[in-house]
XYZ file of C-alpha atoms in Angstrom:
297
model
C 69.062 33.190 104.501
C 66.991 35.048 107.105
C 67.178 32.036 109.428
C 70.985 31.962 109.120
C 71.136 35.694 109.779
C 68.841 35.167 112.745
C 71.134 32.496 114.223
C 74.113 34.830 113.816
C 72.146 37.681 115.360
C 71.032 35.480 118.246
C 74.644 34.549 119.005
C 75.578 38.243 118.945
C 72.633 39.014 121.231
C 73.707 36.314 123.686
C 77.250 37.725 123.770
C 75.896 41.218 124.390
C 73.479 39.977 127.042
C 76.208 37.983 128.801
C 78.512 41.030 128.955
C 75.799 43.404 130.159
C 74.533 40.765 132.593
C 77.999 40.222 134.068
C 78.372 43.959 134.619
C 74.967 44.192 136.313
C 75.655 41.184 138.536
C 78.948 42.725 139.663
C 77.266 46.064 140.331
C 74.636 44.413 142.522
C 77.171 42.092 144.158
C 75.459 38.913 142.972
C 77.619 35.807 142.666
C 76.569 33.141 140.169
C 78.991 30.409 139.163
C 79.982 30.209 135.504
C 78.068 27.022 134.780
C 74.815 28.385 136.213
C 75.311 31.658 134.336
C 75.827 29.828 131.033
C 72.789 27.659 131.748
C 70.712 30.778 132.381
C 71.760 32.287 129.042
C 70.963 29.107 127.128
C 67.627 28.681 128.906
C 66.570 32.265 128.105
C 67.570 31.856 124.458
C 65.590 28.618 124.152
C 62.510 29.975 125.919
C 62.732 33.218 123.946
C 63.192 31.809 120.464
C 61.622 28.368 120.242
C 58.065 29.596 120.692
C 58.357 32.325 118.053
C 59.988 29.972 115.529
C 57.333 27.291 116.069
C 54.536 29.848 115.695
C 56.144 31.069 112.453
C 56.167 27.608 110.868
C 52.624 26.911 112.081
C 51.311 30.377 111.180
C 49.430 29.335 108.029
C 47.737 26.394 109.734
C 46.894 28.455 112.824
C 45.426 31.321 110.777
C 43.349 29.007 108.603
C 41.813 27.365 111.677
C 41.423 30.526 113.743
C 39.743 32.532 110.991
C 38.060 29.677 109.133
C 39.875 30.549 105.900
C 38.516 28.813 102.791
C 41.403 28.456 100.339
C 40.398 29.065 96.719
C 41.503 26.222 94.459
C 38.964 26.562 91.652
C 37.071 29.902 91.490
C 33.353 29.435 92.067
C 32.312 32.974 91.126
C 33.604 36.240 89.653
C 34.737 37.506 93.057
C 37.019 34.540 93.647
C 38.283 34.652 90.045
C 39.145 38.338 90.511
C 41.079 37.600 93.708
C 43.137 34.824 92.135
C 43.924 36.747 88.948
C 44.864 39.917 90.839
C 47.158 38.119 93.282
C 48.762 36.258 90.387
C 49.348 39.499 88.504
C 50.855 41.269 91.549
C 53.155 38.388 92.489
C 54.407 38.173 88.911
C 55.218 41.898 89.030
C 57.272 41.353 92.197
C 58.820 38.089 91.002
C 57.252 36.034 93.789
C 55.773 32.554 93.870
C 51.989 32.382 93.797
C 50.706 32.202 97.401
C 47.583 30.433 98.578
C 44.566 32.732 98.378
C 41.586 32.426 100.691
C 38.436 34.105 101.999
C 37.168 34.118 105.585
C 33.767 35.166 106.880
C 33.914 38.365 108.952
C 32.152 41.761 108.833
C 35.509 43.377 109.712
C 36.980 44.675 106.403
C 40.453 43.215 106.701
C 43.080 41.035 105.043
C 46.339 39.422 106.070
C 49.407 37.626 104.742
C 51.281 34.934 106.619
C 53.609 31.993 106.086
C 57.104 30.813 106.977
C 58.647 31.874 103.660
C 58.022 33.902 100.518
C 57.440 30.694 98.565
C 54.863 29.257 100.980
C 52.663 32.201 101.884
C 48.934 32.720 102.364
C 46.890 35.805 101.502
C 43.421 35.871 103.029
C 40.671 38.463 102.606
C 37.548 38.915 104.716
C 34.064 38.809 103.257
C 33.456 42.214 104.840
C 36.289 43.722 102.829
C 35.154 42.183 99.559
C 31.590 43.367 100.079
C 32.492 46.938 101.037
C 35.274 47.809 98.574
C 35.546 48.351 94.850
C 37.881 46.178 92.790
C 40.426 49.018 92.665
C 40.416 49.307 96.465
C 40.722 45.537 96.897
C 43.681 45.608 94.498
C 45.360 48.181 96.750
C 44.844 45.922 99.773
C 46.226 42.893 97.928
C 49.267 44.913 96.854
C 49.855 45.762 100.518
C 49.762 42.094 101.518
C 51.999 41.034 98.609
C 54.499 43.684 99.758
C 54.513 42.100 103.235
C 55.441 38.806 101.591
C 58.126 40.421 99.416
C 59.676 42.177 102.442
C 59.665 38.958 104.480
C 57.784 40.724 107.267
C 56.249 37.545 108.701
C 59.704 36.041 109.277
C 61.236 39.277 110.567
C 58.443 39.833 113.086
C 58.807 36.303 114.462
C 62.599 36.594 114.738
C 62.412 40.002 116.407
C 59.902 38.572 118.878
C 62.368 35.792 119.728
C 65.252 38.229 120.333
C 63.087 40.468 122.526
C 61.864 37.449 124.497
C 65.493 36.494 125.223
C 66.175 39.957 126.628
C 62.981 39.882 128.709
C 63.664 36.473 130.266
C 67.324 37.170 131.032
C 67.001 40.634 132.551
C 63.943 39.524 134.533
C 66.126 36.889 136.175
C 68.920 39.409 136.808
C 66.475 41.902 138.338
C 64.959 39.176 140.542
C 68.434 38.118 141.695
C 69.292 41.733 142.509
C 66.120 42.359 144.529
C 66.337 39.074 146.442
C 70.018 39.715 147.134
C 69.246 43.211 148.442
C 66.568 41.912 150.812
C 69.043 39.420 152.294
C 71.412 42.122 153.408
C 75.086 42.612 152.767
C 76.475 39.567 154.552
C 78.892 37.703 152.337
C 77.307 34.403 153.337
C 74.116 35.525 151.701
C 75.619 36.605 148.383
C 75.059 33.326 146.551
C 71.630 33.200 144.946
C 70.511 29.759 143.805
C 67.805 29.000 141.264
C 64.432 28.249 142.804
C 65.621 29.319 146.269
C 62.348 30.925 147.251
C 58.830 31.798 146.217
C 59.894 35.422 146.539
C 62.345 35.002 143.672
C 59.731 33.496 141.361
C 57.149 36.147 142.265
C 59.577 38.987 141.558
C 60.720 37.300 138.367
C 57.122 37.100 137.126
C 56.549 40.781 137.870
C 59.793 41.748 136.104
C 58.795 39.732 133.055
C 55.580 41.751 132.835
C 57.493 45.037 133.201
C 60.213 44.220 130.675
C 57.615 42.575 128.448
C 55.757 45.881 128.281
C 58.839 47.612 126.864
C 59.450 44.697 124.484
C 55.875 45.025 123.202
C 56.422 48.733 122.547
C 59.526 47.926 120.454
C 57.732 45.159 118.562
C 54.728 47.388 117.839
C 57.022 50.212 116.662
C 58.557 47.844 114.119
C 55.112 46.602 113.121
C 53.986 50.176 112.408
C 57.192 50.802 110.428
C 56.596 47.774 108.232
C 53.003 48.882 107.587
C 54.289 52.112 106.063
C 56.678 50.051 103.908
C 53.884 47.738 102.759
C 51.679 50.736 101.889
C 54.547 52.169 99.831
C 55.060 48.781 98.170
C 51.407 48.673 97.136
C 51.704 52.218 95.794
C 54.686 51.139 93.667
C 52.693 48.190 92.280
C 49.341 49.868 91.658
C 49.858 53.614 92.036
C 49.481 55.503 95.312
C 45.910 56.641 94.621
C 44.831 52.995 94.554
C 46.314 52.396 98.016
C 44.972 55.686 99.348
C 41.515 54.663 98.130
C 41.850 51.347 99.985
C 42.785 53.111 103.243
C 39.946 55.604 102.824
C 37.590 52.638 102.403
C 38.959 51.101 105.622
C 38.113 54.348 107.448
C 34.495 54.004 106.317
C 34.241 50.368 107.396
C 33.827 48.651 110.763
C 36.948 49.224 112.836
C 38.554 45.984 114.084
C 38.269 45.100 117.756
C 40.858 43.569 120.070
C 40.542 39.776 119.961
C 42.155 38.195 123.002
C 42.268 34.700 121.543
C 43.919 35.849 118.304
C 46.002 38.861 119.373
C 49.183 37.254 118.035
C 47.687 37.414 114.522
C 46.532 41.023 114.560
C 49.894 42.388 113.388
C 49.416 40.353 110.187
C 46.300 42.261 109.103
C 46.073 45.393 106.950
C 44.193 47.215 109.714
C 44.597 46.802 113.471
C 42.541 47.737 116.524
C 42.928 51.139 118.169
C 44.482 51.008 121.649
C 44.810 53.502 124.508
C 48.213 54.641 123.224
C 49.714 54.557 119.727
C 52.813 52.999 121.345
C 50.887 49.729 121.634
C 49.241 49.826 118.205
C 50.383 47.298 115.607
C 49.251 49.643 112.816
C 49.621 53.433 112.482
C 46.384 55.437 112.430
C 44.836 55.385 108.974
C 45.143 59.180 108.723
C 48.930 58.982 109.156
C 49.221 56.199 106.589
C 47.243 58.231 104.056
C 49.358 61.321 104.758
C 52.559 59.303 104.264
C 51.325 58.078 100.871
C 50.294 61.570 99.758
C 53.794 62.844 100.606
C 55.481 60.204 98.402
């Protein structure tokens, strides 16, 4: 259902982009024939969406390899038995299918949920989290991750990324056309801008993609922070808010996660994210704000 809604939303986005783009091209006096304009729209939609959709369907495989997740099939000790039984209990409460459950070796006390659908999800917990939290606190963390699955946050984040990418690619091209057109002067013979006409166009386009991409990242991170509050509230509904507050307090005592350049696309999946220069670029709200939000419930 979310994929069908996404296709409908993408069509609506393309219509909106085409209208806004036509207005901007007329304002800047840029002439692009209808066929080239349609090709540009389709190209931006493909570039913007295909990557995010592919990463969504490969997310479980990518996370398992990147983090070295060991999926629990038969519990080998009490810790693994506790994880499986707790996840099973929480998913039954929410009416969800049992996800895969795994452990990965890391001193960073963290956990994440991923997968292309609610019925094919993965919940993974770090060894650092298991070794630094009580069973009640771990239960709060697991409730948070189960809430991500219930809310379909993995799918929504990927689809939002695709829509934002479409905007970034398209308006970067429009801005590059406008700047190149302005540098050529106002002669009517110079109004037609062709694709790949100069290195200048490609250089400007690359710069514009970085600029618009910055704003797209801010929007994506705002939504990521919003969904973290929702997942915290979902865990509080499953286990009681004090359980989730205890889990967040335990995260404050633990090792704070660092930015990982090779796995930055996965960081929004975790229960705790790295601190950046500005909260605008943080995938997770500060732990103090999350605790305050739960106390005010």
